[in-house]
Amino acid sequence: MPQIAIVTDSTAYLADDVREAHHISVIPLSVVFGEDAYREEIDISKDDFLEKMKNADSLPTTSQPPIGEFTALFEELSKEYEAIISIHLSSGISGTYQTACAAAEQVSDKVEVYCFDSEISCMPQGFYAIRAAEMSEAGHTVDEILDVLSDMRKRTKAYFVVDNLNHLHRGGRLTGAQAIVGSLLQIKPVLQMKDTKIVPFEKVRTAKKAIARIYDIFADDVKNSASVQATVIHSNRPEKAEQIKEELSQAHPQADIVVSEFGPVIATHLGEGALALGWYSR
């Protein structure tokens, strides 16, 4: 049994078999419809969420895990592990990382918890958790794992395009002016994760051109890389995601590309139809 436990949150959207194979513990975030909160992947599935979105009178909100859930998990893991590395979605879009750090302080007399801000979310966040778990299984130290994660973070990028900017605006991830101007001009901006936040990268007039621009960014970034781990992320667009994966795999044989999804919490802010490409050069 590894001596270092790996924790992440539900927005990494790791498959159950991956979590179980690597002994990764997951703290759920919640999506809130009216007065009802649902823990993603526990109380509500991706399909159920999309159905509720179609019938909802207003857009849902999201909620980070309460500190008590973190402390309870950390205390439970302390019975079997010497240390914990807790990897979470970007601190610029959620307070989950900060809550994990606060919980770490509360259990410091029982176990050392090292919090890591992925500065991203979804499957790219999952890549950090998987790599950390692999290194823990191989007997690496906390410092060695955190050094590798920090190096990965420098080389991790993500670009995406959404169908409706109102979701990002209402969730506080884009300003009202950006959303209104974008909607009026029918712009499909290419967005990116930068300095922990979602920010506009370039304004493009059509979704097709936006995706083509992301192809170009990817090609330029990985042209000299011997090995690349990438993911195409979608919100209810599986056929398009598979098409993008196939096209990029043929053009860049050094890239290992997987298809993943935006779960309820992240889809709340991006909306149905969103597409993204995230990657890091090994």
PDB file of C-alpha atoms in Angstrom:
ATOM      1  CA  MET A   1       0.000   0.000   0.000  1.00  0.00           C
ATOM      2  CA  PRO A   2       1.402   3.445  -0.918  1.00  0.00           C
ATOM      3  CA  GLN A   3       2.197   5.721   2.028  1.00  0.00           C
ATOM      4  CA  ILE A   4       0.818   8.864   0.342  1.00  0.00           C
ATOM      5  CA  ALA A   5      -2.929   9.193  -0.304  1.00  0.00           C
ATOM      6  CA  ILE A   6      -4.185  11.133  -3.312  1.00  0.00           C
ATOM      7  CA  VAL A   7      -7.364  13.204  -3.085  1.00  0.00           C
ATOM      8  CA  THR A   8      -9.048  15.255  -5.780  1.00  0.00           C
ATOM      9  CA  ASP A   9     -12.530  16.680  -6.293  1.00  0.00           C
ATOM     10  CA  SER A  10     -15.352  15.604  -8.561  1.00  0.00           C
ATOM     11  CA  THR A  11     -14.568  18.188 -11.259  1.00  0.00           C
ATOM     12  CA  ALA A  12     -11.620  16.015 -12.347  1.00  0.00           C
ATOM     13  CA  TYR A  13     -14.344  13.710 -13.731  1.00  0.00           C
ATOM     14  CA  LEU A  14     -12.284  10.558 -13.358  1.00  0.00           C
ATOM     15  CA  ALA A  15     -13.939   7.316 -14.378  1.00  0.00           C
ATOM     16  CA  ASP A  16     -14.806   4.973 -11.511  1.00  0.00           C
ATOM     17  CA  ASP A  17     -12.379   2.303 -12.692  1.00  0.00           C
ATOM     18  CA  VAL A  18      -9.529   4.847 -12.796  1.00  0.00           C
ATOM     19  CA  ARG A  19     -10.290   6.061  -9.272  1.00  0.00           C
ATOM     20  CA  GLU A  20     -10.423   2.511  -7.948  1.00  0.00           C
ATOM     21  CA  ALA A  21      -7.296   1.330  -9.771  1.00  0.00           C
ATOM     22  CA  HIS A  22      -5.239   4.205  -8.362  1.00  0.00           C
ATOM     23  CA  HIS A  23      -6.971   4.479  -4.948  1.00  0.00           C
ATOM     24  CA  ILE A  24      -7.873   8.134  -5.589  1.00  0.00           C
ATOM     25  CA  SER A  25     -10.362   9.639  -3.132  1.00  0.00           C
ATOM     26  CA  VAL A  26     -12.846  12.179  -4.493  1.00  0.00           C
ATOM     27  CA  ILE A  27     -14.657  15.033  -2.741  1.00  0.00           C
ATOM     28  CA  PRO A  28     -17.877  16.057  -4.573  1.00  0.00           C
ATOM     29  CA  LEU A  29     -18.941  19.562  -5.512  1.00  0.00           C
ATOM     30  CA  SER A  30     -22.649  20.268  -5.883  1.00  0.00           C
ATOM     31  CA  VAL A  31     -24.974  21.815  -8.416  1.00  0.00           C
ATOM     32  CA  VAL A  32     -27.973  23.688  -6.998  1.00  0.00           C
ATOM     33  CA  PHE A  33     -31.415  23.962  -8.608  1.00  0.00           C
ATOM     34  CA  GLY A  34     -33.541  26.335  -6.543  1.00  0.00           C
ATOM     35  CA  GLU A  35     -33.234  25.102  -2.964  1.00  0.00           C
ATOM     36  CA  ASP A  36     -32.118  21.591  -3.914  1.00  0.00           C
ATOM     37  CA  ALA A  37     -28.407  20.724  -3.957  1.00  0.00           C
ATOM     38  CA  TYR A  38     -27.130  17.664  -5.784  1.00  0.00           C
ATOM     39  CA  ARG A  39     -23.633  16.237  -5.354  1.00  0.00           C
ATOM     40  CA  GLU A  40     -22.341  15.588  -8.842  1.00  0.00           C
ATOM     41  CA  GLU A  41     -21.802  11.949  -9.796  1.00  0.00           C
ATOM     42  CA  ILE A  42     -23.481  10.905  -6.532  1.00  0.00           C
ATOM     43  CA  ASP A  43     -26.934  12.518  -6.457  1.00  0.00           C
ATOM     44  CA  ILE A  44     -27.071  13.564 -10.109  1.00  0.00           C
ATOM     45  CA  SER A  45     -25.643  12.118 -13.316  1.00  0.00           C
ATOM     46  CA  LYS A  46     -24.550  14.081 -16.378  1.00  0.00           C
ATOM     47  CA  ASP A  47     -27.693  13.006 -18.266  1.00  0.00           C
ATOM     48  CA  ASP A  48     -29.999  13.901 -15.364  1.00  0.00           C
ATOM     49  CA  PHE A  49     -28.312  17.286 -15.101  1.00  0.00           C
ATOM     50  CA  LEU A  50     -28.843  18.097 -18.781  1.00  0.00           C
ATOM     51  CA  GLU A  51     -32.503  17.097 -18.496  1.00  0.00           C
ATOM     52  CA  LYS A  52     -32.974  19.342 -15.454  1.00  0.00           C
ATOM     53  CA  MET A  53     -31.269  22.204 -17.294  1.00  0.00           C
ATOM     54  CA  LYS A  54     -33.812  21.963 -20.112  1.00  0.00           C
ATOM     55  CA  ASN A  55     -36.740  22.162 -17.700  1.00  0.00           C
ATOM     56  CA  ALA A  56     -35.336  24.644 -15.178  1.00  0.00           C
ATOM     57  CA  ASP A  57     -36.916  28.093 -14.788  1.00  0.00           C
ATOM     58  CA  SER A  58     -33.475  29.599 -14.127  1.00  0.00           C
ATOM     59  CA  LEU A  59     -29.858  28.560 -14.436  1.00  0.00           C
ATOM     60  CA  PRO A  60     -28.531  26.457 -11.558  1.00  0.00           C
ATOM     61  CA  THR A  61     -25.652  27.520  -9.341  1.00  0.00           C
ATOM     62  CA  THR A  62     -22.766  25.528  -7.922  1.00  0.00           C
ATOM     63  CA  SER A  63     -21.447  24.933  -4.428  1.00  0.00           C
ATOM     64  CA  GLN A  64     -18.040  23.851  -3.150  1.00  0.00           C
ATOM     65  CA  PRO A  65     -17.743  21.049  -0.585  1.00  0.00           C
ATOM     66  CA  PRO A  66     -18.172  22.012   3.087  1.00  0.00           C
ATOM     67  CA  ILE A  67     -14.993  21.942   5.158  1.00  0.00           C
ATOM     68  CA  GLY A  68     -16.394  19.119   7.283  1.00  0.00           C
ATOM     69  CA  GLU A  69     -16.333  16.734   4.332  1.00  0.00           C
ATOM     70  CA  PHE A  70     -12.648  17.448   3.829  1.00  0.00           C
ATOM     71  CA  THR A  71     -11.729  17.015   7.486  1.00  0.00           C
ATOM     72  CA  ALA A  72     -13.719  13.762   7.728  1.00  0.00           C
ATOM     73  CA  LEU A  73     -11.980  12.339   4.651  1.00  0.00           C
ATOM     74  CA  PHE A  74      -8.522  13.475   5.757  1.00  0.00           C
ATOM     75  CA  GLU A  75      -9.020  11.969   9.213  1.00  0.00           C
ATOM     76  CA  GLU A  76     -10.189   8.681   7.712  1.00  0.00           C
ATOM     77  CA  LEU A  77      -7.198   8.528   5.358  1.00  0.00           C
ATOM     78  CA  SER A  78      -4.832   9.326   8.242  1.00  0.00           C
ATOM     79  CA  LYS A  79      -5.553   5.850   9.639  1.00  0.00           C
ATOM     80  CA  GLU A  80      -3.808   4.225   6.656  1.00  0.00           C
ATOM     81  CA  TYR A  81      -1.525   6.863   5.128  1.00  0.00           C
ATOM     82  CA  GLU A  82       1.430   8.921   6.325  1.00  0.00           C
ATOM     83  CA  ALA A  83       0.604  11.939   4.137  1.00  0.00           C
ATOM     84  CA  ILE A  84      -2.067  13.240   1.744  1.00  0.00           C
ATOM     85  CA  ILE A  85      -1.768  15.238  -1.481  1.00  0.00           C
ATOM     86  CA  SER A  86      -5.058  17.006  -2.224  1.00  0.00           C
ATOM     87  CA  ILE A  87      -5.377  18.220  -5.838  1.00  0.00           C
ATOM     88  CA  HIS A  88      -8.179  20.607  -6.777  1.00  0.00           C
ATOM     89  CA  LEU A  89      -9.739  22.716  -9.497  1.00  0.00           C
ATOM     90  CA  SER A  90      -8.407  26.185 -10.111  1.00  0.00           C
ATOM     91  CA  SER A  91      -8.537  28.537  -7.132  1.00  0.00           C
ATOM     92  CA  GLY A  92      -9.558  31.286  -9.563  1.00  0.00           C
ATOM     93  CA  ILE A  93     -12.926  29.685 -10.316  1.00  0.00           C
ATOM     94  CA  SER A  94     -13.788  27.968  -7.021  1.00  0.00           C
ATOM     95  CA  GLY A  95     -13.003  28.168  -3.330  1.00  0.00           C
ATOM     96  CA  THR A  96     -12.548  24.389  -3.130  1.00  0.00           C
ATOM     97  CA  TYR A  97      -8.752  24.576  -2.985  1.00  0.00           C
ATOM     98  CA  GLN A  98      -8.851  27.163  -0.194  1.00  0.00           C
ATOM     99  CA  THR A  99     -11.327  25.018   1.768  1.00  0.00           C
ATOM    100  CA  ALA A 100      -9.054  21.985   1.400  1.00  0.00           C
ATOM    101  CA  CYS A 101      -6.150  24.050   2.752  1.00  0.00           C
ATOM    102  CA  ALA A 102      -8.238  25.183   5.732  1.00  0.00           C
ATOM    103  CA  ALA A 103      -9.221  21.575   6.439  1.00  0.00           C
ATOM    104  CA  ALA A 104      -5.563  20.561   6.220  1.00  0.00           C
ATOM    105  CA  GLU A 105      -4.790  22.996   9.033  1.00  0.00           C
ATOM    106  CA  GLN A 106      -7.528  21.479  11.188  1.00  0.00           C
ATOM    107  CA  VAL A 107      -6.136  17.939  10.903  1.00  0.00           C
ATOM    108  CA  SER A 108      -2.448  18.840  11.035  1.00  0.00           C
ATOM    109  CA  ASP A 109      -2.058  17.035  14.363  1.00  0.00           C
ATOM    110  CA  LYS A 110      -3.175  13.783  12.731  1.00  0.00           C
ATOM    111  CA  VAL A 111      -1.687  13.847   9.213  1.00  0.00           C
ATOM    112  CA  GLU A 112       0.249  16.138   6.898  1.00  0.00           C
ATOM    113  CA  VAL A 113      -1.928  17.320   4.004  1.00  0.00           C
ATOM    114  CA  TYR A 114      -0.328  19.047   1.013  1.00  0.00           C
ATOM    115  CA  CYS A 115      -2.809  21.011  -1.127  1.00  0.00           C
ATOM    116  CA  PHE A 116      -2.123  21.535  -4.831  1.00  0.00           C
ATOM    117  CA  ASP A 117      -3.900  24.117  -7.000  1.00  0.00           C
ATOM    118  CA  SER A 118      -4.178  22.574 -10.465  1.00  0.00           C
ATOM    119  CA  GLU A 119      -5.085  26.012 -11.887  1.00  0.00           C
ATOM    120  CA  ILE A 120      -7.413  24.142 -14.260  1.00  0.00           C
ATOM    121  CA  SER A 121     -10.271  21.636 -14.069  1.00  0.00           C
ATOM    122  CA  CYS A 122     -11.865  18.580 -15.720  1.00  0.00           C
ATOM    123  CA  MET A 123      -9.667  15.860 -17.232  1.00  0.00           C
ATOM    124  CA  PRO A 124      -6.477  17.980 -17.207  1.00  0.00           C
ATOM    125  CA  GLN A 125      -6.961  18.144 -13.429  1.00  0.00           C
ATOM    126  CA  GLY A 126      -7.475  14.392 -13.554  1.00  0.00           C
ATOM    127  CA  PHE A 127      -4.084  13.968 -15.248  1.00  0.00           C
ATOM    128  CA  TYR A 128      -2.448  15.490 -12.149  1.00  0.00           C
ATOM    129  CA  ALA A 129      -4.277  13.101  -9.828  1.00  0.00           C
ATOM    130  CA  ILE A 130      -3.406  10.058 -11.930  1.00  0.00           C
ATOM    131  CA  ARG A 131       0.267  11.030 -12.183  1.00  0.00           C
ATOM    132  CA  ALA A 132       0.453  11.681  -8.449  1.00  0.00           C
ATOM    133  CA  ALA A 133      -1.153   8.305  -7.715  1.00  0.00           C
ATOM    134  CA  GLU A 134       1.249   6.508 -10.061  1.00  0.00           C
ATOM    135  CA  MET A 135       4.212   8.134  -8.347  1.00  0.00           C
ATOM    136  CA  SER A 136       2.830   7.325  -4.905  1.00  0.00           C
ATOM    137  CA  GLU A 137       2.417   3.701  -5.930  1.00  0.00           C
ATOM    138  CA  ALA A 138       6.033   3.691  -7.135  1.00  0.00           C
ATOM    139  CA  GLY A 139       7.255   4.869  -3.741  1.00  0.00           C
ATOM    140  CA  HIS A 140       8.113   8.491  -4.503  1.00  0.00           C
ATOM    141  CA  THR A 141       8.186  11.108  -1.758  1.00  0.00           C
ATOM    142  CA  VAL A 142       5.769  14.013  -1.327  1.00  0.00           C
ATOM    143  CA  ASP A 143       8.405  16.493  -2.513  1.00  0.00           C
ATOM    144  CA  GLU A 144       9.148  14.435  -5.619  1.00  0.00           C
ATOM    145  CA  ILE A 145       5.457  14.206  -6.503  1.00  0.00           C
ATOM    146  CA  LEU A 146       4.815  17.911  -5.945  1.00  0.00           C
ATOM    147  CA  ASP A 147       7.863  18.817  -8.058  1.00  0.00           C
ATOM    148  CA  VAL A 148       6.510  16.758 -10.960  1.00  0.00           C
ATOM    149  CA  LEU A 149       3.017  18.246 -10.584  1.00  0.00           C
ATOM    150  CA  SER A 150       4.446  21.766 -10.563  1.00  0.00           C
ATOM    151  CA  ASP A 151       6.410  21.018 -13.716  1.00  0.00           C
ATOM    152  CA  MET A 152       3.283  19.604 -15.378  1.00  0.00           C
ATOM    153  CA  ARG A 153       1.381  22.746 -14.448  1.00  0.00           C
ATOM    154  CA  LYS A 154       3.874  24.896 -16.371  1.00  0.00           C
ATOM    155  CA  ARG A 155       3.238  22.825 -19.509  1.00  0.00           C
ATOM    156  CA  THR A 156      -0.529  22.322 -19.225  1.00  0.00           C
ATOM    157  CA  LYS A 157      -2.837  24.324 -21.495  1.00  0.00           C
ATOM    158  CA  ALA A 158      -6.543  24.404 -22.219  1.00  0.00           C
ATOM    159  CA  TYR A 159      -8.615  26.257 -24.808  1.00  0.00           C
ATOM    160  CA  PHE A 160     -12.345  26.031 -25.359  1.00  0.00           C
ATOM    161  CA  VAL A 161     -15.393  27.417 -27.097  1.00  0.00           C
ATOM    162  CA  VAL A 162     -18.946  27.710 -25.741  1.00  0.00           C
ATOM    163  CA  ASP A 163     -22.313  28.013 -27.461  1.00  0.00           C
ATOM    164  CA  ASN A 164     -23.766  30.584 -25.056  1.00  0.00           C
ATOM    165  CA  LEU A 165     -21.733  33.182 -23.171  1.00  0.00           C
ATOM    166  CA  ASN A 166     -24.599  33.887 -20.736  1.00  0.00           C
ATOM    167  CA  HIS A 167     -23.654  30.875 -18.613  1.00  0.00           C
ATOM    168  CA  LEU A 168     -20.147  32.241 -18.018  1.00  0.00           C
ATOM    169  CA  HIS A 169     -21.495  35.742 -17.364  1.00  0.00           C
ATOM    170  CA  ARG A 170     -24.151  34.685 -14.842  1.00  0.00           C
ATOM    171  CA  GLY A 171     -21.597  32.519 -13.070  1.00  0.00           C
ATOM    172  CA  GLY A 172     -19.268  35.498 -12.765  1.00  0.00           C
ATOM    173  CA  ARG A 173     -16.636  34.043 -15.092  1.00  0.00           C
ATOM    174  CA  LEU A 174     -16.995  36.728 -17.793  1.00  0.00           C
ATOM    175  CA  THR A 175     -17.993  40.391 -17.466  1.00  0.00           C
ATOM    176  CA  GLY A 176     -21.403  41.523 -18.639  1.00  0.00           C
ATOM    177  CA  ALA A 177     -19.875  43.623 -21.407  1.00  0.00           C
ATOM    178  CA  GLN A 178     -17.915  40.683 -22.769  1.00  0.00           C
ATOM    179  CA  ALA A 179     -20.999  38.476 -22.809  1.00  0.00           C
ATOM    180  CA  ILE A 180     -23.358  41.091 -24.302  1.00  0.00           C
ATOM    181  CA  VAL A 181     -20.974  42.180 -27.063  1.00  0.00           C
ATOM    182  CA  GLY A 182     -20.134  38.571 -27.876  1.00  0.00           C
ATOM    183  CA  SER A 183     -23.802  37.597 -28.120  1.00  0.00           C
ATOM    184  CA  LEU A 184     -24.785  40.640 -30.217  1.00  0.00           C
ATOM    185  CA  LEU A 185     -21.997  40.071 -32.726  1.00  0.00           C
ATOM    186  CA  GLN A 186     -22.564  36.310 -32.701  1.00  0.00           C
ATOM    187  CA  ILE A 187     -18.922  35.875 -31.753  1.00  0.00           C
ATOM    188  CA  LYS A 188     -17.622  32.480 -30.683  1.00  0.00           C
ATOM    189  CA  PRO A 189     -14.580  33.511 -28.678  1.00  0.00           C
ATOM    190  CA  VAL A 190     -11.763  31.096 -28.042  1.00  0.00           C
ATOM    191  CA  LEU A 191     -11.361  31.060 -24.265  1.00  0.00           C
ATOM    192  CA  GLN A 192      -8.425  29.844 -22.211  1.00  0.00           C
ATOM    193  CA  MET A 193      -7.382  29.097 -18.663  1.00  0.00           C
ATOM    194  CA  LYS A 194      -4.777  31.687 -17.662  1.00  0.00           C
ATOM    195  CA  ASP A 195      -3.517  32.666 -14.212  1.00  0.00           C
ATOM    196  CA  THR A 196      -6.181  30.422 -12.616  1.00  0.00           C
ATOM    197  CA  LYS A 197      -9.104  32.096 -14.457  1.00  0.00           C
ATOM    198  CA  ILE A 198     -11.191  31.714 -17.616  1.00  0.00           C
ATOM    199  CA  VAL A 199     -10.322  34.566 -19.968  1.00  0.00           C
ATOM    200  CA  PRO A 200     -10.972  35.399 -23.645  1.00  0.00           C
ATOM    201  CA  PHE A 201      -8.084  34.494 -25.943  1.00  0.00           C
ATOM    202  CA  GLU A 202      -9.327  35.488 -29.401  1.00  0.00           C
ATOM    203  CA  LYS A 203     -12.599  36.582 -30.975  1.00  0.00           C
ATOM    204  CA  VAL A 204     -13.746  34.339 -33.810  1.00  0.00           C
ATOM    205  CA  ARG A 205     -16.945  34.678 -35.852  1.00  0.00           C
ATOM    206  CA  THR A 206     -18.007  31.025 -36.058  1.00  0.00           C
ATOM    207  CA  ALA A 207     -17.674  27.876 -33.968  1.00  0.00           C
ATOM    208  CA  LYS A 208     -15.981  26.137 -36.895  1.00  0.00           C
ATOM    209  CA  LYS A 209     -13.292  28.821 -37.054  1.00  0.00           C
ATOM    210  CA  ALA A 210     -12.894  28.760 -33.287  1.00  0.00           C
ATOM    211  CA  ILE A 211     -12.202  25.021 -33.305  1.00  0.00           C
ATOM    212  CA  ALA A 212      -9.815  25.438 -36.237  1.00  0.00           C
ATOM    213  CA  ARG A 213      -7.957  28.089 -34.251  1.00  0.00           C
ATOM    214  CA  ILE A 214      -7.584  25.682 -31.321  1.00  0.00           C
ATOM    215  CA  TYR A 215      -6.183  23.086 -33.756  1.00  0.00           C
ATOM    216  CA  ASP A 216      -3.565  25.646 -34.815  1.00  0.00           C
ATOM    217  CA  ILE A 217      -2.637  26.518 -31.219  1.00  0.00           C
ATOM    218  CA  PHE A 218      -2.251  22.831 -30.393  1.00  0.00           C
ATOM    219  CA  ALA A 219      -0.163  22.119 -33.482  1.00  0.00           C
ATOM    220  CA  ASP A 220       2.188  24.999 -32.781  1.00  0.00           C
ATOM    221  CA  ASP A 221       2.622  24.049 -29.133  1.00  0.00           C
ATOM    222  CA  VAL A 222       3.326  20.320 -29.616  1.00  0.00           C
ATOM    223  CA  LYS A 223       5.311  20.385 -32.875  1.00  0.00           C
ATOM    224  CA  ASN A 224       8.606  19.743 -31.063  1.00  0.00           C
ATOM    225  CA  SER A 225       7.217  17.440 -28.370  1.00  0.00           C
ATOM    226  CA  ALA A 226       8.065  13.758 -28.432  1.00  0.00           C
ATOM    227  CA  SER A 227       5.047  12.818 -26.300  1.00  0.00           C
ATOM    228  CA  VAL A 228       1.809  14.640 -25.482  1.00  0.00           C
ATOM    229  CA  GLN A 229      -1.124  13.770 -23.220  1.00  0.00           C
ATOM    230  CA  ALA A 230      -4.330  15.448 -24.382  1.00  0.00           C
ATOM    231  CA  THR A 231      -8.068  15.350 -23.878  1.00  0.00           C
ATOM    232  CA  VAL A 232     -11.055  16.537 -25.902  1.00  0.00           C
ATOM    233  CA  ILE A 233     -13.748  17.614 -23.443  1.00  0.00           C
ATOM    234  CA  HIS A 234     -17.391  18.056 -24.405  1.00  0.00           C
ATOM    235  CA  SER A 235     -20.810  18.852 -22.998  1.00  0.00           C
ATOM    236  CA  ASN A 236     -23.271  16.514 -24.748  1.00  0.00           C
ATOM    237  CA  ARG A 237     -21.376  16.499 -28.056  1.00  0.00           C
ATOM    238  CA  PRO A 238     -19.815  13.008 -28.133  1.00  0.00           C
ATOM    239  CA  GLU A 239     -19.743  12.656 -31.933  1.00  0.00           C
ATOM    240  CA  LYS A 240     -17.974  15.982 -32.428  1.00  0.00           C
ATOM    241  CA  ALA A 241     -15.502  15.159 -29.655  1.00  0.00           C
ATOM    242  CA  GLU A 242     -14.656  11.816 -31.280  1.00  0.00           C
ATOM    243  CA  GLN A 243     -14.191  13.571 -34.632  1.00  0.00           C
ATOM    244  CA  ILE A 244     -11.770  16.059 -33.092  1.00  0.00           C
ATOM    245  CA  LYS A 245      -9.867  13.245 -31.388  1.00  0.00           C
ATOM    246  CA  GLU A 246      -9.484  11.312 -34.653  1.00  0.00           C
ATOM    247  CA  GLU A 247      -8.385  14.344 -36.648  1.00  0.00           C
ATOM    248  CA  LEU A 248      -5.815  15.422 -34.080  1.00  0.00           C
ATOM    249  CA  SER A 249      -4.545  11.870 -33.560  1.00  0.00           C
ATOM    250  CA  GLN A 250      -3.874  11.498 -37.279  1.00  0.00           C
ATOM    251  CA  ALA A 251      -2.141  14.867 -37.489  1.00  0.00           C
ATOM    252  CA  HIS A 252      -0.118  14.376 -34.287  1.00  0.00           C
ATOM    253  CA  PRO A 253       0.791  10.705 -33.752  1.00  0.00           C
ATOM    254  CA  GLN A 254       2.901  11.597 -30.696  1.00  0.00           C
ATOM    255  CA  ALA A 255      -0.271  12.655 -28.866  1.00  0.00           C
ATOM    256  CA  ASP A 256      -2.215  10.279 -26.632  1.00  0.00           C
ATOM    257  CA  ILE A 257      -5.719  11.773 -26.806  1.00  0.00           C
ATOM    258  CA  VAL A 258      -8.737  10.746 -24.731  1.00  0.00           C
ATOM    259  CA  VAL A 259     -12.320  11.979 -24.864  1.00  0.00           C
ATOM    260  CA  SER A 260     -13.842  13.238 -21.603  1.00  0.00           C
ATOM    261  CA  GLU A 261     -16.875  15.245 -20.508  1.00  0.00           C
ATOM    262  CA  PHE A 262     -17.831  18.387 -18.652  1.00  0.00           C
ATOM    263  CA  GLY A 263     -19.781  17.203 -15.632  1.00  0.00           C
ATOM    264  CA  PRO A 264     -22.677  19.086 -14.006  1.00  0.00           C
ATOM    265  CA  VAL A 265     -20.656  21.646 -12.010  1.00  0.00           C
ATOM    266  CA  ILE A 266     -18.450  22.809 -14.877  1.00  0.00           C
ATOM    267  CA  ALA A 267     -21.263  22.460 -17.444  1.00  0.00           C
ATOM    268  CA  THR A 268     -23.304  24.863 -15.290  1.00  0.00           C
ATOM    269  CA  HIS A 269     -20.791  27.584 -16.168  1.00  0.00           C
ATOM    270  CA  LEU A 270     -20.069  26.591 -19.779  1.00  0.00           C
ATOM    271  CA  GLY A 271     -23.478  25.381 -20.961  1.00  0.00           C
ATOM    272  CA  GLU A 272     -24.471  22.508 -23.214  1.00  0.00           C
ATOM    273  CA  GLY A 273     -22.478  22.235 -26.435  1.00  0.00           C
ATOM    274  CA  ALA A 274     -19.153  23.445 -25.016  1.00  0.00           C
ATOM    275  CA  LEU A 275     -15.956  21.917 -26.418  1.00  0.00           C
ATOM    276  CA  ALA A 276     -12.413  22.106 -25.104  1.00  0.00           C
ATOM    277  CA  LEU A 277      -8.937  20.773 -25.761  1.00  0.00           C
ATOM    278  CA  GLY A 278      -6.527  20.385 -22.879  1.00  0.00           C
ATOM    279  CA  TRP A 279      -2.993  18.993 -22.983  1.00  0.00           C
ATOM    280  CA  TYR A 280       0.522  18.896 -21.628  1.00  0.00           C
ATOM    281  CA  SER A 281       3.795  17.901 -23.241  1.00  0.00           C
ATOM    282  CA  ARG A 282       5.541  15.126 -21.354  1.00  0.00           C
TER     283      ARG A 282
END
